[in-house]
PDB file of C-alpha atoms and ligand atoms in Angstrom:
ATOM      1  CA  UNK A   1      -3.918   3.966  14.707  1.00  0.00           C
ATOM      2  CA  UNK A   2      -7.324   5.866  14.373  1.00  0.00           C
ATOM      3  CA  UNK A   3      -6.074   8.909  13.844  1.00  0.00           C
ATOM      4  CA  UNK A   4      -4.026   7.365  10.340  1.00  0.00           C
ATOM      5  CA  UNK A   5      -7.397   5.306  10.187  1.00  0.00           C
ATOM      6  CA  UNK A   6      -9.247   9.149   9.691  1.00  0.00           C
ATOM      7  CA  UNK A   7      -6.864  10.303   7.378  1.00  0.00           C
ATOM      8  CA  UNK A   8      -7.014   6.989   5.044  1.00  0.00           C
ATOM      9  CA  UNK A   9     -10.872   7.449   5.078  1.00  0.00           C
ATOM     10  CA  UNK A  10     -10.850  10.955   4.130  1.00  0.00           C
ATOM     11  CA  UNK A  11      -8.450  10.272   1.246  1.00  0.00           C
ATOM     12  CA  UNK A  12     -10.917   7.157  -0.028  1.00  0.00           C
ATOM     13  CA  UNK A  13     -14.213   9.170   0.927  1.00  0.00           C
ATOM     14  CA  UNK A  14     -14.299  12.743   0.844  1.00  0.00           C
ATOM     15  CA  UNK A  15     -17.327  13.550   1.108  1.00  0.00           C
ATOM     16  CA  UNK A  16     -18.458  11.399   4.554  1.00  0.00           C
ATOM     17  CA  UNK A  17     -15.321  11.242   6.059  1.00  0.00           C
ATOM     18  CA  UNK A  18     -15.266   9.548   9.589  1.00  0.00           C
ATOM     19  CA  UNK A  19     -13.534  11.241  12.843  1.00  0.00           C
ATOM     20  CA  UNK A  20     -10.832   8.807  14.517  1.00  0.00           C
ATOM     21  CA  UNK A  21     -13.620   8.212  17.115  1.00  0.00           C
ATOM     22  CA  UNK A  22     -15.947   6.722  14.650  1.00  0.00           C
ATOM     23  CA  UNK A  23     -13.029   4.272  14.138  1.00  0.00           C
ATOM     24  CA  UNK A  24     -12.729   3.558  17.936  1.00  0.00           C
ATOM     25  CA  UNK A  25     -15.766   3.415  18.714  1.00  0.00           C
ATOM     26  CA  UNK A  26     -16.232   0.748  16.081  1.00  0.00           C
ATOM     27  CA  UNK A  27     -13.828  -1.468  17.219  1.00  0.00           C
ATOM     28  CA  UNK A  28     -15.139  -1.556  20.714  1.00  0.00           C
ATOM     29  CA  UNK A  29     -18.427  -2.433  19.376  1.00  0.00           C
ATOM     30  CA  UNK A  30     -16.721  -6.120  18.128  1.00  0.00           C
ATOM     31  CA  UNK A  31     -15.579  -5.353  14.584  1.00  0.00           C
ATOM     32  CA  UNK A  32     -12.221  -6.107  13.206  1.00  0.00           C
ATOM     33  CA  UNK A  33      -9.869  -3.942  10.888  1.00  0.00           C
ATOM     34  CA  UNK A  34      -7.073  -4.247   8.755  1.00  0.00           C
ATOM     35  CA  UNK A  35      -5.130  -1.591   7.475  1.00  0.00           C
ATOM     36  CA  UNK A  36      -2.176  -0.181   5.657  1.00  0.00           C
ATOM     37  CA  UNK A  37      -0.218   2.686   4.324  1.00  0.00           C
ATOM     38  CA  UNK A  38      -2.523   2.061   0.681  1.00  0.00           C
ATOM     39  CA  UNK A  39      -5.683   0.921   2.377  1.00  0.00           C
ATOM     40  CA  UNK A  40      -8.137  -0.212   4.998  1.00  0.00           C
ATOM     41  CA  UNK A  41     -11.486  -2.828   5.644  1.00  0.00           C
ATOM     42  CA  UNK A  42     -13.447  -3.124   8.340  1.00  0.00           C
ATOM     43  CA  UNK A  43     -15.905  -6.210   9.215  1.00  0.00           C
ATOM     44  CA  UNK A  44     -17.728  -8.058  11.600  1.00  0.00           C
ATOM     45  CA  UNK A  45     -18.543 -11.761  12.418  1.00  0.00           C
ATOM     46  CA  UNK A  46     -21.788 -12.333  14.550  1.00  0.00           C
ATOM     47  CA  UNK A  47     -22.298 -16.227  15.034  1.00  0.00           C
ATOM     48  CA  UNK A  48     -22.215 -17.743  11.234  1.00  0.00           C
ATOM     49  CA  UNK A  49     -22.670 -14.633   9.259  1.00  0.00           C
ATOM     50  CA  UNK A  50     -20.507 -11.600   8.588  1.00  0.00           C
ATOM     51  CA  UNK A  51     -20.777  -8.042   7.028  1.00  0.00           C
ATOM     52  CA  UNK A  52     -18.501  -6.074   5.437  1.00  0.00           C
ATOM     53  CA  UNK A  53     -18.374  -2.193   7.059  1.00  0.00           C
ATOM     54  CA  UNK A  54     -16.581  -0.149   4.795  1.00  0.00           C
ATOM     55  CA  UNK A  55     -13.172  -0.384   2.759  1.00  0.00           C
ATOM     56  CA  UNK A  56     -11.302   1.829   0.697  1.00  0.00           C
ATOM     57  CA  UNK A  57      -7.885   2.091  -1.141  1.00  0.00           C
ATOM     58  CA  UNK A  58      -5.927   5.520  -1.224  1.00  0.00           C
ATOM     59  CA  UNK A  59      -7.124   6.931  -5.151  1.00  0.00           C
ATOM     60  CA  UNK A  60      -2.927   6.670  -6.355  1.00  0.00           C
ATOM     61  CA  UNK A  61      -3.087   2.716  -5.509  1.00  0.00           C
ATOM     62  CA  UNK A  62      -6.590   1.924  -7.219  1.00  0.00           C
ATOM     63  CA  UNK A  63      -6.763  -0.894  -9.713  1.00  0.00           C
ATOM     64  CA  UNK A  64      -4.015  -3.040  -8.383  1.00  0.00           C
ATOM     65  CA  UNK A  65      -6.131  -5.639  -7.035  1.00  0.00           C
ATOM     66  CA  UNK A  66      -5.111  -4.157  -3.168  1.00  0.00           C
ATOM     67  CA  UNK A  67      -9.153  -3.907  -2.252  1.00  0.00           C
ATOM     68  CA  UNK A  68      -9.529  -7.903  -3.486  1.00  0.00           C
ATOM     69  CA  UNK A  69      -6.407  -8.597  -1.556  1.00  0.00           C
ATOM     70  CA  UNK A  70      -7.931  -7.706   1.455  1.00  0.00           C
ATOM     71  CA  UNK A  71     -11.104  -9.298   0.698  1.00  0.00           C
ATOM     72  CA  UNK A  72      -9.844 -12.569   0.801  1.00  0.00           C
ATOM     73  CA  UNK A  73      -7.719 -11.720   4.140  1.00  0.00           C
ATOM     74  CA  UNK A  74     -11.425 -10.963   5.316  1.00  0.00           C
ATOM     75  CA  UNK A  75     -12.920 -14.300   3.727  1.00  0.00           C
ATOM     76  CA  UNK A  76     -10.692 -16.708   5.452  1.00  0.00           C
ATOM     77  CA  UNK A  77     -10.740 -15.027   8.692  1.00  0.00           C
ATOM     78  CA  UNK A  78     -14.543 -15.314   8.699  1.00  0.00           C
ATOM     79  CA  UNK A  79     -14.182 -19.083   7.237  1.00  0.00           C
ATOM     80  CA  UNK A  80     -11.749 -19.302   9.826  1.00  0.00           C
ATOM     81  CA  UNK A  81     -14.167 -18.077  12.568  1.00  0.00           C
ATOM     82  CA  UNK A  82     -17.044 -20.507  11.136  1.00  0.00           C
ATOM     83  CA  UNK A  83     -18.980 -17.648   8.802  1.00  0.00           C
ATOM     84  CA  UNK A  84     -20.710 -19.211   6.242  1.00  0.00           C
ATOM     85  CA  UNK A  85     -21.933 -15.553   4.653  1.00  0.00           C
ATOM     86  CA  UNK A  86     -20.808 -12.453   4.296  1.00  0.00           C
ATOM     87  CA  UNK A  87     -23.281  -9.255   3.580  1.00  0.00           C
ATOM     88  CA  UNK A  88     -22.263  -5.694   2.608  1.00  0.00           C
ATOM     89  CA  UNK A  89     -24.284  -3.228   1.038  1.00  0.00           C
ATOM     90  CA  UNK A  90     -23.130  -0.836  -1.873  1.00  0.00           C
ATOM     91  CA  UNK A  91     -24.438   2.135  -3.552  1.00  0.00           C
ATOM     92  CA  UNK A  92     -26.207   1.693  -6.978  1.00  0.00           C
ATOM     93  CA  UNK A  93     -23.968   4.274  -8.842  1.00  0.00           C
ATOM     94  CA  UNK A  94     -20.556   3.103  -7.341  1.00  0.00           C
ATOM     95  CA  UNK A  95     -19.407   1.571 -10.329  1.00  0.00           C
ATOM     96  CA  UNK A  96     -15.802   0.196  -9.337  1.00  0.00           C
ATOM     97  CA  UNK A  97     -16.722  -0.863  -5.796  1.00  0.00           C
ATOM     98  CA  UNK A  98     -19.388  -3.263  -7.764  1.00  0.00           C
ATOM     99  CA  UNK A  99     -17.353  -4.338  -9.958  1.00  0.00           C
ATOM    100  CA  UNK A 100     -14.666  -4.980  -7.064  1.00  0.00           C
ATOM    101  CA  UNK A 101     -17.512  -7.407  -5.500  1.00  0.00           C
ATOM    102  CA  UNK A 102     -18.669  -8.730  -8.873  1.00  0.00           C
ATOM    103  CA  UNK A 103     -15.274 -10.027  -9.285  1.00  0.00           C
ATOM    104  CA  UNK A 104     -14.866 -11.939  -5.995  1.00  0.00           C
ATOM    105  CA  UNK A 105     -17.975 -13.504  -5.943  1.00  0.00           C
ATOM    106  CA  UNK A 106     -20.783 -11.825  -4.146  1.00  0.00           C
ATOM    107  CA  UNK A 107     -24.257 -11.679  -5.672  1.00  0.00           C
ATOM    108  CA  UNK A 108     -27.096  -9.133  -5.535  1.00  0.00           C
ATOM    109  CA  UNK A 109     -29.891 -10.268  -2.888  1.00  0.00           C
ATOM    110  CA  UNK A 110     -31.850  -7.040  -2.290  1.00  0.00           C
ATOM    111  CA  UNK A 111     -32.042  -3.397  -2.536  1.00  0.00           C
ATOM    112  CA  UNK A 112     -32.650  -0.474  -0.064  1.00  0.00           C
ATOM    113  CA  UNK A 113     -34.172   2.345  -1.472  1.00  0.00           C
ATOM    114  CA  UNK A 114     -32.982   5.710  -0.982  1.00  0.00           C
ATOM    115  CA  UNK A 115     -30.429   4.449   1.714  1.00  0.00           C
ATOM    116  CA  UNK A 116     -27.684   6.886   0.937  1.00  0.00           C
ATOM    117  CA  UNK A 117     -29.748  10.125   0.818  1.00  0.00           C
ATOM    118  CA  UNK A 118     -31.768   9.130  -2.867  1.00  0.00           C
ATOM    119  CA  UNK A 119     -29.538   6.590  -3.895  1.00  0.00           C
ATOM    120  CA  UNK A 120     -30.207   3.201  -3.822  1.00  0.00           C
ATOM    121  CA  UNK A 121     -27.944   0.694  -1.721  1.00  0.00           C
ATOM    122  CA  UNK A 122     -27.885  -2.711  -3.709  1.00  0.00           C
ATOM    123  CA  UNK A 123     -27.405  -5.710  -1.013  1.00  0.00           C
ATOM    124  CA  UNK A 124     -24.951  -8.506  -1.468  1.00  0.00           C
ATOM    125  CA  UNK A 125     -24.074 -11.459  -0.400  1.00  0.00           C
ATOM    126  CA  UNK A 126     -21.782 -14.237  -0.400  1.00  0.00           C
ATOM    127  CA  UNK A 127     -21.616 -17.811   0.144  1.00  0.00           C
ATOM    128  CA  UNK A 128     -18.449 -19.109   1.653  1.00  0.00           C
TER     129      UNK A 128
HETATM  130  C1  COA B   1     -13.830   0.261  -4.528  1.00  0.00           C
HETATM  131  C2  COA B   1     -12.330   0.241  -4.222  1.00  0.00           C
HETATM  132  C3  COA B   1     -12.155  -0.169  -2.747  1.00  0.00           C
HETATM  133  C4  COA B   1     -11.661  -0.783  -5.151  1.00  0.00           C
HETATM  134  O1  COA B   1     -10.293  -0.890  -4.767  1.00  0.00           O
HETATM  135  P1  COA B   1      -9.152  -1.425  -5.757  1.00  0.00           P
HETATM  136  O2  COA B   1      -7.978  -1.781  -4.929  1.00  0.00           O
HETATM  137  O3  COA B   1      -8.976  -0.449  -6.859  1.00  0.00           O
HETATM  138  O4  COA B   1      -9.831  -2.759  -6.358  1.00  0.00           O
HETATM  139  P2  COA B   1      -9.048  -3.948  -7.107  1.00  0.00           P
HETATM  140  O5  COA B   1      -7.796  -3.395  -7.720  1.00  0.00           O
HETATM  141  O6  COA B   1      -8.903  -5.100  -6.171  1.00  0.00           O
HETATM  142  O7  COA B   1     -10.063  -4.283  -8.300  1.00  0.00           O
HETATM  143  C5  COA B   1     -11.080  -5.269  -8.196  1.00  0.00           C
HETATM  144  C6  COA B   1     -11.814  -5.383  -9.523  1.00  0.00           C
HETATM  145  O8  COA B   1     -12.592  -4.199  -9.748  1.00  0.00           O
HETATM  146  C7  COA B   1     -12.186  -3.562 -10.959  1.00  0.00           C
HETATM  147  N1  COA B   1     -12.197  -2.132 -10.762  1.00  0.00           N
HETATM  148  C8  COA B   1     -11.640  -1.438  -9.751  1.00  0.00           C
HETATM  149  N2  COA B   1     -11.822  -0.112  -9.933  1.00  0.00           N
HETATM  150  C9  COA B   1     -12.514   0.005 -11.102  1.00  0.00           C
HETATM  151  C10 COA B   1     -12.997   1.125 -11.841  1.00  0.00           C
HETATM  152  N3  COA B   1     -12.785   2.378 -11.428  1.00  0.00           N
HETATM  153  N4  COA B   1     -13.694   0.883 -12.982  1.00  0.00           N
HETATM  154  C11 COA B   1     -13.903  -0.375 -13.417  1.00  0.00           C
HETATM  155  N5  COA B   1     -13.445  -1.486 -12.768  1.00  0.00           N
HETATM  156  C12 COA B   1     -12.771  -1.282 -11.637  1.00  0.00           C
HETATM  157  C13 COA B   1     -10.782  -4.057 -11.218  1.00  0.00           C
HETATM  158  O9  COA B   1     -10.438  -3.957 -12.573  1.00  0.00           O
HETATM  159  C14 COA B   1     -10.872  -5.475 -10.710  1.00  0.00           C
HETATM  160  O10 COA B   1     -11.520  -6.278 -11.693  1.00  0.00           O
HETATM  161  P3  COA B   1     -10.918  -7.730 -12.088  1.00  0.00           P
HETATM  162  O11 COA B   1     -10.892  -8.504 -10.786  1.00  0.00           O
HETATM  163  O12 COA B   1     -11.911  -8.237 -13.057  1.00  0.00           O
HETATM  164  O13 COA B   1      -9.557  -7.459 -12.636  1.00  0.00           O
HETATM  165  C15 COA B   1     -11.680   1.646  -4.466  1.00  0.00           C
HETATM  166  O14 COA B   1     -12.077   2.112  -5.749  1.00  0.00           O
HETATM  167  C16 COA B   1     -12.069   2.706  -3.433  1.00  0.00           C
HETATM  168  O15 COA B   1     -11.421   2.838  -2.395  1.00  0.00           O
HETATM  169  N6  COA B   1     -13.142   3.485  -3.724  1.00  0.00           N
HETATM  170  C17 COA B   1     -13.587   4.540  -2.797  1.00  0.00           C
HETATM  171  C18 COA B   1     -14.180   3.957  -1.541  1.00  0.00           C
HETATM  172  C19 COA B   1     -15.364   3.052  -1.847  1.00  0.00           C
HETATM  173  O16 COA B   1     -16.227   3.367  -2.670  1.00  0.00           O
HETATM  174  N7  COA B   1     -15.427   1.893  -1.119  1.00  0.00           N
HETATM  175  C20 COA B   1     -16.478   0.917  -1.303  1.00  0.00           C
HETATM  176  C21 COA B   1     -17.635   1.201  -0.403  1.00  0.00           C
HETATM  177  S1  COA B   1     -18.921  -0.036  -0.599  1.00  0.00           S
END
């Protein structure tokens, strides 16, 4: 599983992929993961709040709502779990991943400067 895991994320980021160890070794540090054949997320619930790790969908199977699928598999596990937020952060310039959480719901709280190298990370959050 985290050796598919390392291909999927080199496919959806390829320029910072992640070994298969990355994978494990996130997993035995308490977060969950879902993934496919067309994608993957990864999260994690601590007490009432949650953050979204990472999540990606192979380029071929972009824009058919796969990435929101899996959102909401993510929301109502965290409901589920009795998460009342969820967090992620995003880079400023990554234009379809914010539109991705624009369109289920989450809302800009705060920004990191220069988190990924000099690009901003924009933080979001949302209410559940
Ligand atoms: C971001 C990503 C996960 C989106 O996956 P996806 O399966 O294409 O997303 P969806 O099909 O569920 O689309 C969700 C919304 O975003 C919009 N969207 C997706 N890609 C878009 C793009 N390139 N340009 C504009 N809008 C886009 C969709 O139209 C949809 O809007 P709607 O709900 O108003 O119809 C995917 O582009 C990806 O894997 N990118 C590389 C990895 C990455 O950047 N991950 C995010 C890290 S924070």
């Amino acid at each position: 599983m985290y050796q598919e895991l390392e291909n999927l994320h080199k496919e959806c980021f390829p320029n910072k992929p992640w070994s298969s160890k990355d994978f494990e070794d996130l997993k035995k540090s308490g977060c969950d993961i879902i993934a496919s054949q067309n994608g993957f997320i990864i999260w994690r619930v601590v007490a009432d709040e949650a953050e979204i790790i990472t999540i990606g969908v192979r380029p071929e199977f972009r824009k058919s709502g796969i990435a929101s699928a899996m959102l909401i598999l993510v929301e109502n596990d965290v409901k589920k779990r009795g998460g009342k937020k969820i967090f992620l952060e995003v880079a400023e310039n990554n234009i379809p991943a914010r539109k991705l959480y624009e369109s289920n719901g989450y809302k800009q709280i705060g920004i990191r400067p220069h988190y990924y190298d000099n690009i901003d990370a924009l933080l979001l959050e949302k209410e559940i």
